[in-house]
Coordinates of C-alpha atoms and ligand atoms in Angstrom, one line a residue:
X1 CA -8.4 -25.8 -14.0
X2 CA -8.4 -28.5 -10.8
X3 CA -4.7 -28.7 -12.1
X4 CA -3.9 -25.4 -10.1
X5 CA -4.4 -27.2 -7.1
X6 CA -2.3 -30.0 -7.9
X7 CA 0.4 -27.7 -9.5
X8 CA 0.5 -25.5 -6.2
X9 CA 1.2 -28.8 -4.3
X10 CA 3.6 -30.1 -6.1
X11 CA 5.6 -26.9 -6.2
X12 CA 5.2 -25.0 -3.3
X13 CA 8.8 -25.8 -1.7
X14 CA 10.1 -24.2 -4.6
X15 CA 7.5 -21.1 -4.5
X16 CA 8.6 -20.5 -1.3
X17 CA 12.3 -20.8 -2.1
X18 CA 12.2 -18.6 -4.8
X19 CA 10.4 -15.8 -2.6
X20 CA 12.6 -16.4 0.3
X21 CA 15.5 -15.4 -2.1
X22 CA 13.5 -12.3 -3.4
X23 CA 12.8 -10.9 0.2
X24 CA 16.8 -11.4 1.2
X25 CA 17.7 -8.3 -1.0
X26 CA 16.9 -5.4 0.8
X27 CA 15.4 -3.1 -1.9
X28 CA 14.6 -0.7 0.3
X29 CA 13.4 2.3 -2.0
X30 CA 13.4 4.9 1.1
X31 CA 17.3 4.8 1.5
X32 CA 20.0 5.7 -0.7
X33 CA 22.6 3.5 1.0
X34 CA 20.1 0.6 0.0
X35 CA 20.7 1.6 -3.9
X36 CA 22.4 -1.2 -5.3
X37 CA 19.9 -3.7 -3.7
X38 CA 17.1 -1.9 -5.2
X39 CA 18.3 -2.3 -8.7
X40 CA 19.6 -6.2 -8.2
X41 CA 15.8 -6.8 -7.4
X42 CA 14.7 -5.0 -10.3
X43 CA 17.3 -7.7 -12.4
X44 CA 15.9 -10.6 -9.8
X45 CA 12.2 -9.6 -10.9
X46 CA 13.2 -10.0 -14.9
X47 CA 14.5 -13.1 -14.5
X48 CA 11.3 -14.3 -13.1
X49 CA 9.3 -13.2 -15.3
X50 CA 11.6 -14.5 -18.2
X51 CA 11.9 -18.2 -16.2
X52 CA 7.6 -17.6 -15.9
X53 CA 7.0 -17.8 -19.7
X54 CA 7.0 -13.7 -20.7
X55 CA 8.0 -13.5 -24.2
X56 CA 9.3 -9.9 -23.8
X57 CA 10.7 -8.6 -20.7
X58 CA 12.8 -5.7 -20.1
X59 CA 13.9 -2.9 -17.3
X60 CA 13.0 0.3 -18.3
X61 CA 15.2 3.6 -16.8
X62 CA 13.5 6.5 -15.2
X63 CA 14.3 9.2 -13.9
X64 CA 14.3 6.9 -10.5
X65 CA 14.4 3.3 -9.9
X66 CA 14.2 1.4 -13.0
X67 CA 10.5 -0.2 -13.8
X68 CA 10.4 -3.9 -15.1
X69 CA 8.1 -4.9 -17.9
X70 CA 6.9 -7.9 -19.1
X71 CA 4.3 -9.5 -21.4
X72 CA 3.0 -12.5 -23.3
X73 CA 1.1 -11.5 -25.7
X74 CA -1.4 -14.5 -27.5
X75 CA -3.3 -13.0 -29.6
X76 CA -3.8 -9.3 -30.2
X77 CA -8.0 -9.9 -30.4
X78 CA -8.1 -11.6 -26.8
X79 CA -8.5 -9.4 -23.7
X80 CA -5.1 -7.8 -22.2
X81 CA -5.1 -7.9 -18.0
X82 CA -2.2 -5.8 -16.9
X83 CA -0.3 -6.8 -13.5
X84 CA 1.1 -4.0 -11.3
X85 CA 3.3 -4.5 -8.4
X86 CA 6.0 -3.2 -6.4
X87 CA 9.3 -4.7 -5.8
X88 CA 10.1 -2.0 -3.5
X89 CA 10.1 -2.3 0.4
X90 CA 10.0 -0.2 3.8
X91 CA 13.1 1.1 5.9
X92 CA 13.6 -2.1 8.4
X93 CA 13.3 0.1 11.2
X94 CA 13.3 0.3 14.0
X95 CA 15.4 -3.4 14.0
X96 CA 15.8 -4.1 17.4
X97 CA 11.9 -5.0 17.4
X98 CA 12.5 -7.5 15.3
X99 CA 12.6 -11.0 16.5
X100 CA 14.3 -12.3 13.4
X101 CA 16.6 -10.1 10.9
X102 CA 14.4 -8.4 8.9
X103 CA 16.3 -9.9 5.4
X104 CA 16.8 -13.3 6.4
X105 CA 13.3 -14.6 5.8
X106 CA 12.3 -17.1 8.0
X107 CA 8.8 -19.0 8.4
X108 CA 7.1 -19.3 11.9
X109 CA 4.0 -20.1 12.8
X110 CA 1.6 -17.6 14.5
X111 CA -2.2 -17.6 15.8
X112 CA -3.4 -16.7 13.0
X113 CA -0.8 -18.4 10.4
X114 CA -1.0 -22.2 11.9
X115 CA 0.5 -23.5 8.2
X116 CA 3.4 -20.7 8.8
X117 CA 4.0 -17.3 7.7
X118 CA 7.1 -16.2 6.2
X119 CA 8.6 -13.7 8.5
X120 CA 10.7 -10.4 5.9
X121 CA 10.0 -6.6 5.1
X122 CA 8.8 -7.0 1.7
X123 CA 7.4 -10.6 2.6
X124 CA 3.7 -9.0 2.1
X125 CA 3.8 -5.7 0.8
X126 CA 4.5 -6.5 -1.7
X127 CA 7.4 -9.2 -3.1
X128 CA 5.2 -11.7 -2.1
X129 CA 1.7 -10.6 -3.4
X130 CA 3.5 -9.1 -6.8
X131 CA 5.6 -12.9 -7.0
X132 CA 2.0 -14.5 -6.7
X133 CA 1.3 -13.8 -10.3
X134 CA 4.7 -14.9 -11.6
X135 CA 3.6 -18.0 -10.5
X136 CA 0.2 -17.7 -11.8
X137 CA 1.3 -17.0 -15.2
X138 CA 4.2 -20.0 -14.6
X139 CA 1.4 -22.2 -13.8
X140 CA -0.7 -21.0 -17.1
X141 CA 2.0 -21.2 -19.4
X142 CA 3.4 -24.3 -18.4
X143 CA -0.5 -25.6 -18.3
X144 CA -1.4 -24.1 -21.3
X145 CA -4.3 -22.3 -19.9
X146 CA -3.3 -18.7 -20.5
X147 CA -7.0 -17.2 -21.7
X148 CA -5.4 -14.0 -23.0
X149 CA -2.6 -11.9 -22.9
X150 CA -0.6 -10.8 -19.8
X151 CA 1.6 -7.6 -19.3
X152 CA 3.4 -7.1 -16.1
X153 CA 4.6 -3.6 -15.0
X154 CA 6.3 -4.2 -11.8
X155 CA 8.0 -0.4 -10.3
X156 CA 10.5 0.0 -7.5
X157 CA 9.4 3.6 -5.6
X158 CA 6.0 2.6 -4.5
X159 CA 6.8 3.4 -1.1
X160 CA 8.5 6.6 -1.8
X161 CA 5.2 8.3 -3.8
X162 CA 5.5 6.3 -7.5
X163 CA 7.2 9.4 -8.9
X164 CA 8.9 7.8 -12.2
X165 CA 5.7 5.4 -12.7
X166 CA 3.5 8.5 -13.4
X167 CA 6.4 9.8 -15.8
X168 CA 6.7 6.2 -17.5
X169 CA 2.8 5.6 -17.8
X170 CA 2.7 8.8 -19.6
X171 CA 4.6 8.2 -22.0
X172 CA 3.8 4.5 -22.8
X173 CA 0.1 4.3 -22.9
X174 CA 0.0 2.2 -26.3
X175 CA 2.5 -0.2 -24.8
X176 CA 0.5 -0.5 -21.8
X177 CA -3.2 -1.0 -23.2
X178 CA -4.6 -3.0 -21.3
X179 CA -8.4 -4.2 -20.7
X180 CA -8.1 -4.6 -16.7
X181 CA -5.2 -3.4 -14.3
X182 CA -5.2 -6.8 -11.9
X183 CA -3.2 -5.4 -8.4
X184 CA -2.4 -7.6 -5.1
X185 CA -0.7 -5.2 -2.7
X186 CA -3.9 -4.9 -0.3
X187 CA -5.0 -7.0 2.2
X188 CA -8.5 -9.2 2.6
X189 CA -10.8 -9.5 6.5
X190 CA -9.7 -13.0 7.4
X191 CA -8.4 -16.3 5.9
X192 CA -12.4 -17.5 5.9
X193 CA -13.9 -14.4 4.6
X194 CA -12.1 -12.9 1.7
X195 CA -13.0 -9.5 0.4
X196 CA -12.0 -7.2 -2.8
X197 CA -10.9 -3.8 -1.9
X198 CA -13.2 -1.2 -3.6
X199 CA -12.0 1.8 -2.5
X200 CA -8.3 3.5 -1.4
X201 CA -7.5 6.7 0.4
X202 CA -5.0 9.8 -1.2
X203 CA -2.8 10.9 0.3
X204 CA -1.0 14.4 1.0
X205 CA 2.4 14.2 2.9
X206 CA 4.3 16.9 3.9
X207 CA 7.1 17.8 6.7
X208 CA 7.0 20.9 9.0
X209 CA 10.3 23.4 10.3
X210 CA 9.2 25.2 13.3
X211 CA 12.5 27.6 13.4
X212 CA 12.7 30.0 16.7
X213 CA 16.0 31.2 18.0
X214 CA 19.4 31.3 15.4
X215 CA 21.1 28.2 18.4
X216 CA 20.1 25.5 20.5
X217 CA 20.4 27.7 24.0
X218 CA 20.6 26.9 27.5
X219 CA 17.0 26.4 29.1
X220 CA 17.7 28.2 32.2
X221 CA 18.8 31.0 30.6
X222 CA 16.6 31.8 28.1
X223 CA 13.5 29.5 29.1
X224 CA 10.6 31.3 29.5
X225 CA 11.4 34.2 27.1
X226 CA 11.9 33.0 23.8
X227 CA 9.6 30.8 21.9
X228 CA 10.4 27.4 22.2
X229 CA 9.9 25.4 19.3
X230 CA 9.2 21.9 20.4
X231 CA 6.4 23.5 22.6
X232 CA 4.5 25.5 19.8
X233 CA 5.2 22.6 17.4
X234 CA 3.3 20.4 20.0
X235 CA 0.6 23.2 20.3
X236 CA 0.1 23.6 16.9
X237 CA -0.2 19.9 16.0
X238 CA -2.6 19.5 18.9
X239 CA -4.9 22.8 17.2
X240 CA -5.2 20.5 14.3
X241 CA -8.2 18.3 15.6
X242 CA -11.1 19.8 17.8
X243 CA -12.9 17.8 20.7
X244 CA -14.2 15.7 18.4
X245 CA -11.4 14.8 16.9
X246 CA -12.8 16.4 13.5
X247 CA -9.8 18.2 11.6
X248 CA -9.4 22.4 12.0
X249 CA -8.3 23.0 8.6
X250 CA -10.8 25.4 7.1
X251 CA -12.2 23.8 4.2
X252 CA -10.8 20.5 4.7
X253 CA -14.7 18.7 4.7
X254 CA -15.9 20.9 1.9
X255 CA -15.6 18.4 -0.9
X256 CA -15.7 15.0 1.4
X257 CA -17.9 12.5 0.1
X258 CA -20.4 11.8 2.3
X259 CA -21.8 8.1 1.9
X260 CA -25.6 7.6 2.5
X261 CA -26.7 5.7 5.5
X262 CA -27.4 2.6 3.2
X263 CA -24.3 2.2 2.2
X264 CA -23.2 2.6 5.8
X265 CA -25.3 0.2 6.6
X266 CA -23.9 -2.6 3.9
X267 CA -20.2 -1.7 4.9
X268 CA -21.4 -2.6 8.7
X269 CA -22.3 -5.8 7.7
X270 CA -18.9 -7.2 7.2
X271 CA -17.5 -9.0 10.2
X272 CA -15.6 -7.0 12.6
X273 CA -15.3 -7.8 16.0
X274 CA -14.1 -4.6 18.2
X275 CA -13.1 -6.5 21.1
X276 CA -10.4 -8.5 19.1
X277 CA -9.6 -5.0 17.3
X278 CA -8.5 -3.6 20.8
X279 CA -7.0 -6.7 21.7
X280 CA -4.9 -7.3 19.1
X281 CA -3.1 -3.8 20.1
X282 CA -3.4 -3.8 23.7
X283 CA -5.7 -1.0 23.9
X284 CA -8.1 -0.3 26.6
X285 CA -10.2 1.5 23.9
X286 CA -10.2 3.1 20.4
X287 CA -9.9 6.8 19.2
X288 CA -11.5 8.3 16.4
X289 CA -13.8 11.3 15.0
X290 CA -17.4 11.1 16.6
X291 CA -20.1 10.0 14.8
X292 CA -18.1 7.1 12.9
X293 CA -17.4 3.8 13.8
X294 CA -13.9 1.9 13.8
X295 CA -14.5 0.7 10.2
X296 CA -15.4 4.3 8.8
X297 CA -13.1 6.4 10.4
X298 CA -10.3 4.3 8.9
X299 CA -11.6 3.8 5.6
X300 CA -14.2 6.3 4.4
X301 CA -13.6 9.3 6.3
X302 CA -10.3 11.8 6.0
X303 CA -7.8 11.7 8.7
X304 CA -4.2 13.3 9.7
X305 CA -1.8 12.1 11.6
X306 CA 2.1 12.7 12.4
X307 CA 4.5 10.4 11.7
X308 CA 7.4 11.3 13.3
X309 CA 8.0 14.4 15.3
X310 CA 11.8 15.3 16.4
X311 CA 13.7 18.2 17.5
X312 CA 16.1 18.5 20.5
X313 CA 17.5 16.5 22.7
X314 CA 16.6 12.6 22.5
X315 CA 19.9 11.0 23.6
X316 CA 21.0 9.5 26.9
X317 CA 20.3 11.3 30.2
X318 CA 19.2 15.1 30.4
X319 CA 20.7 17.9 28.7
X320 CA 19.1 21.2 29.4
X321 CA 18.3 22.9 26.2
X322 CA 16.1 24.5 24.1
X323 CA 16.2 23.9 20.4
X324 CA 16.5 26.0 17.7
X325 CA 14.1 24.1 15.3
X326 CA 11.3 21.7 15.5
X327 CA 10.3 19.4 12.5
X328 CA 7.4 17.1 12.1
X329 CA 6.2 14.4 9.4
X330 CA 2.7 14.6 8.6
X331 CA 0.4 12.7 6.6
X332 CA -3.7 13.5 5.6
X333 CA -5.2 10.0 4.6
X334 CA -7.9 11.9 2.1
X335 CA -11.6 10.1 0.7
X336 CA -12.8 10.5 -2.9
X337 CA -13.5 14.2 -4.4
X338 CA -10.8 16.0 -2.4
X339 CA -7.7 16.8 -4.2
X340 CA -4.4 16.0 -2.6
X341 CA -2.8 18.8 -4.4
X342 CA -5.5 21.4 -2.6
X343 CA -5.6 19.7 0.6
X344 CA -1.8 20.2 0.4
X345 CA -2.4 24.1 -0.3
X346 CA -5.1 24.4 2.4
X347 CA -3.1 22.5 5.3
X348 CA 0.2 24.9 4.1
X349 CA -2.0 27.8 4.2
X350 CA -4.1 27.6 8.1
X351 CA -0.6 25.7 9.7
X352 CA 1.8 28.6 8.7
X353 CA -1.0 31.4 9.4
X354 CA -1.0 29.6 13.3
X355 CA 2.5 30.1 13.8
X356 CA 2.5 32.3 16.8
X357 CA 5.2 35.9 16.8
X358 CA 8.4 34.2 17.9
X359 CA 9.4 30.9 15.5
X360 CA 8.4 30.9 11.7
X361 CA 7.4 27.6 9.9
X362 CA 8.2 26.0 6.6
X363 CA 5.6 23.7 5.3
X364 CA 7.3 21.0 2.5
X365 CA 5.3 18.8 0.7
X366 CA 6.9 15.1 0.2
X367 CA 4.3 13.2 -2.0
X368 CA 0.6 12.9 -2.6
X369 CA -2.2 11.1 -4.6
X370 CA -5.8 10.8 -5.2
X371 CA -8.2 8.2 -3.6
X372 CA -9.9 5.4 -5.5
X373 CA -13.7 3.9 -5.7
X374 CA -14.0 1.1 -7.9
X375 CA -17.8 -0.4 -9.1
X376 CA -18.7 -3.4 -7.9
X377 CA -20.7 -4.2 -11.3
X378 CA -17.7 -4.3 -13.2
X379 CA -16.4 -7.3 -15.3
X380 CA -13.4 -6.9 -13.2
X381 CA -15.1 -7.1 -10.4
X382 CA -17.4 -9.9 -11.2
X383 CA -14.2 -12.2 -12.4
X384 CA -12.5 -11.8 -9.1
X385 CA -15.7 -12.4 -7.1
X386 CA -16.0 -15.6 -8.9
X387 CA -12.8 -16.7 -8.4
X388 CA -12.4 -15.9 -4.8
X389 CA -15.8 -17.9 -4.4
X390 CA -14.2 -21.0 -5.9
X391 CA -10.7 -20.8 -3.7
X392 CA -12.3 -20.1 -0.8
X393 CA -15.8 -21.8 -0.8
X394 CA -17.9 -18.1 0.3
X395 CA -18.0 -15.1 -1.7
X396 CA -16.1 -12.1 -1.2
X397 CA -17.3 -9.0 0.3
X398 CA -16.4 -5.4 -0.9
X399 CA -14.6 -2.9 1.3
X400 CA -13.0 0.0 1.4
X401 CA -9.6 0.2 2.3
X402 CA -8.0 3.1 4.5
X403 CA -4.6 3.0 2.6
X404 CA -3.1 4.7 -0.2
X405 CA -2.1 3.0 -3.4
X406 CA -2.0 7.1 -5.2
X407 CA -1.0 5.3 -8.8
X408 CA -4.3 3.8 -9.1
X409 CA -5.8 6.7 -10.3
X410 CA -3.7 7.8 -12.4
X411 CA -3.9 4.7 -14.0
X412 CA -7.7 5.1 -14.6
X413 CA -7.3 8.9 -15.9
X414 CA -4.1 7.6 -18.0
X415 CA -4.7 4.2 -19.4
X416 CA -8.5 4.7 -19.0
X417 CA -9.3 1.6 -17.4
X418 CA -10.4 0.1 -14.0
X419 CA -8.1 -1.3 -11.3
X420 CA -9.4 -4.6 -9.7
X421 CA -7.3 -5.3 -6.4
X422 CA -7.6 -8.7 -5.4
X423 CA -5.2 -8.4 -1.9
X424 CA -4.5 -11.3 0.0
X425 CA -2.7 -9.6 2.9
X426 CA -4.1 -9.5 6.4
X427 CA -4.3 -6.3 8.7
X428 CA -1.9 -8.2 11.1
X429 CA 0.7 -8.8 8.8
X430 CA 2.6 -5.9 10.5
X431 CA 3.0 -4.3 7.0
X432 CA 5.5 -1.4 7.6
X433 CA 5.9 -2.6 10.8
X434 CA 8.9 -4.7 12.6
X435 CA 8.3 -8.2 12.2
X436 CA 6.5 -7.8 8.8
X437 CA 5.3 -11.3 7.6
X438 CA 2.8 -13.6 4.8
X439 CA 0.7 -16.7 5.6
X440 CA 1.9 -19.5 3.4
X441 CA -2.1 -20.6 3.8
X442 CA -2.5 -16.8 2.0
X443 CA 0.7 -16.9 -0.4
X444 CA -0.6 -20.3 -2.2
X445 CA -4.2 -19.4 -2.3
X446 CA -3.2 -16.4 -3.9
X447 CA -1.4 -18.4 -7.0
X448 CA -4.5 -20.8 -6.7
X449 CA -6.7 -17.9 -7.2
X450 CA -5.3 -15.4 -9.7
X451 CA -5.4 -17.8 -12.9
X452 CA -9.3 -18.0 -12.2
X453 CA -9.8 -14.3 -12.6
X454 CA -7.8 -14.5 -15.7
X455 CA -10.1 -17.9 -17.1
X456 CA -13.4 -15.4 -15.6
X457 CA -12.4 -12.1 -16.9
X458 CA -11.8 -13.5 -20.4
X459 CA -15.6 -16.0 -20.3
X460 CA -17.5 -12.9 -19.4
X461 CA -15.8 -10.4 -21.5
X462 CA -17.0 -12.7 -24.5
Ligands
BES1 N1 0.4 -1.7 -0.2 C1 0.3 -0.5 0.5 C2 -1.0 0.1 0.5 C3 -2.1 -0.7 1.2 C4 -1.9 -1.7 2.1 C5 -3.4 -0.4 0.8 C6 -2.9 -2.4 2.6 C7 -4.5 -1.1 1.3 C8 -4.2 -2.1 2.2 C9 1.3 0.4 -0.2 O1 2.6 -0.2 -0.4 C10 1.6 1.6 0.7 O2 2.2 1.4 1.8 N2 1.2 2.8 0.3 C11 1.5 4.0 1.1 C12 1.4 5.2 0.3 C13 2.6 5.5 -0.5 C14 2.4 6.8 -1.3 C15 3.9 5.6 0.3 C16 0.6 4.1 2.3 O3 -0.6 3.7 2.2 O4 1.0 4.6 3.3
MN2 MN1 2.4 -2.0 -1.2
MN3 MN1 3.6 -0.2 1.6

């Protein structure tokens, strides 16, 4: 197994060329304009796997973006690890904070990326974490070493809620049986401290129509005696957390899992430094439900927050108006035990019954999913700990991550088996953000590490 080593040095330029051309197609999965790009990648991503060493590869239709599925199987009585990614991507927006074009990958160093980091939406979350194990199983195949057999699943609406992947793994569970789900498409604490994500958030995303008067009217005119929208929008966002910034919605808590101050106490032991938190954004402080540190209140505790709030005027100068409607994106990051499906019922219910006489709102759900916990006693988990050990000299440490991957439930209720997500992302990768970018140092220890979790997984699932 040194080989990897070797292999990764001998080939990187090309690694790196071959993601570079993957990121220029802009598969964004948001935007139908984008359409055509997200089914080239989807043809880009078979031909990968093909040139890999898949025996079997082929893009499957849905009822959305096509899914891509690969395998190599070696024997039917070894172990089967199945790989799930997304060759999907984020809107670009907004582009003019971009300091190079968001599809014309280019590598620059950074701070924290001294060997480089390639600069493209997509570049970590997730074409370059998902093309890490193309390369992994390139690097086995064309070794020899592949332990057992390999099936890729690699889906193009991740970012858009994973409708047709739920629909597909439905209906193929005996295609896609599998003895681990292996996932990169989360992040780890540093480049010298690597960590396994053990835990996701759910999600429940929904937009709100605050509707008063039948026109946009003059502001003079009528200000002061109709409702205005915008204003009770505003109002009735604000309602939504208390002074200590716990959320209003009745019932919202009642099934939160509450962790026991031990296990508080192990997730404070992971290195976090506050100070370089706040510096990092240029903040004079952080913000957050009392009672819970930085580290909880993004990972183990519910939150909402609004994405985008619009309405009105927002053009050049001042026009003096009052709208007619009000609209708002908002999205409840949920822990373990509470039901997306019932949160979504419960904020619908308390945000239309605060609606003041004067507008009336329309709550519409967009998308949702369960959170995830995953044991840390696992054979899974055990493999990936060991290989992670090996690449990076110090074991990993288990955390719980505050985003959402909402699939990886279903997968465990599904295909009935557990999801090990072996991220090498870092938080300031600026995923979803302009200016979204991997570390080479990250991109190649990734390919280093993956084929050890394979060689692990299958040793101590003997
Ligand atoms: N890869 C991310 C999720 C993620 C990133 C989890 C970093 C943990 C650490 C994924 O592509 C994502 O963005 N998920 C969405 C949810 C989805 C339903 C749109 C999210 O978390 O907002
Ligand atoms: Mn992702
Ligand atoms: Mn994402």
């Amino acid at each position: 197994m040194d080989t990897i080593k070797a292999y990764v040095q001998e080939h990187k330029e090309r690694f790196i060329n071959e993601l570079i051309e993957l990121l220029k197609i802009p598969s964004v999965s948001a935007d139908t304009a984008y359409s055509q790009d997200v089914i080239d990648t989807s043809e880009a991503v078979k031909a990968s796997l093909e040139k890999a060493g898949c025996d079997f590869v082929e893009i499957c239709d849905t009822p959305g973006y096509p899914i891509v599925y690969g395998e190599k199987i070696i024997d039917p009585n070894l172990p089967t690890v199945l790989v799930y990614g997304h060759y999907d991507v984020q809107p670009p927006d907004p582009i003019e904070l971009w300091t190079s074009p968001p599809f014309e990958p280019v590598i620059k160093k950074t701070e924290i990326h001294p060997e480089g980091a390639i600069f493209a939406r997509g570049a970590c979350d997730d074409k370059g974490q998902m093309y890490m194990h193309v390369k992994a199983l390139e690097y086995m195949v064309q070794s020899n070493t592949l332990p057992c057999n390999v099936k890729f699943m690699i889906e193009g609406e991740e970012e858009v809620g994973s409708k047709s992947l739920g629909w597909f793994v439905e209906r193929n569970q005996e295609k896609l049986k599998n003895d681990v789900i292996l996932i990169s498409d989360t992040g780890m604490i540093s480049n010298q401290q690597p960590s396994i994500t053990t835990g996701l958030r759910g999600l429940s995303y929904v937009e709100v129509e605050v509707t008063g008067p039948n026109r946009d009217l003059h502001s003079g005119l009528y200000g002061g005696a109709v409702a205005n929208p915008i204003n009770v929008l505003a109002k009735m966002i604000a309602s939504l957390h208390d002074e200590n910034n716990h959320i209003t919605i009745p019932g919202f808590y009642d099934n939160v899992e509450e962790l026991s101050l031990e296990e508080r106490a192990e997730m404070a032991k992971a290195p976090f430094s506050l100070e370089k938190y706040k510096k990092a954004l240029d903040l004079n402080d952080v913000y957050g439900e009392k009672g819970y540190v930085t580290n909880e209140r993004n990972s183990i505790r519910p939150t909402l927050d609004v994405n985008g709030i619009w309405g009105g005027y927002t053009g050049e100068g001042a026009k003096t108006v009052i709208a007619s409607k009000a609209f708002a994106k908002i999205s409840m990051r949920l822990v373990p035990n509470q039901d997306w499906e019932h949160i979504t019922e419960l904020f619908t219910k308390h945000f239309t019954s605060i609606a003041p006489a004067g507008v009336t709102v329309k709550v519409n759900p967009h998308h949702g999913g369960q959170g995830y916990v995953t044991p840390i006693d696992s054979i899974g988990y055990k493999a990936a700990n060991m290989a992670y050990t090996e690449t990076f000299g110090v074991p990993a440490i288990p955390v719980r991550s505050g985003g959402s991957i909402p699939i990886v439930a279903l997968f465990e209720k599904e295909l009935k088996s557990k999801t090990i997500l072996m991220g090498f992302g870092l938080d300031s990768d600026a995923i979803h953000s302009p200016n979204e970018h991997f570390g080479i140092f990250n991109y190649l220890k990734g390919i280093e590490t993956i084929p050890l979790f394979y060689k692990y997984f299958v040793e101590l699932s003997k």
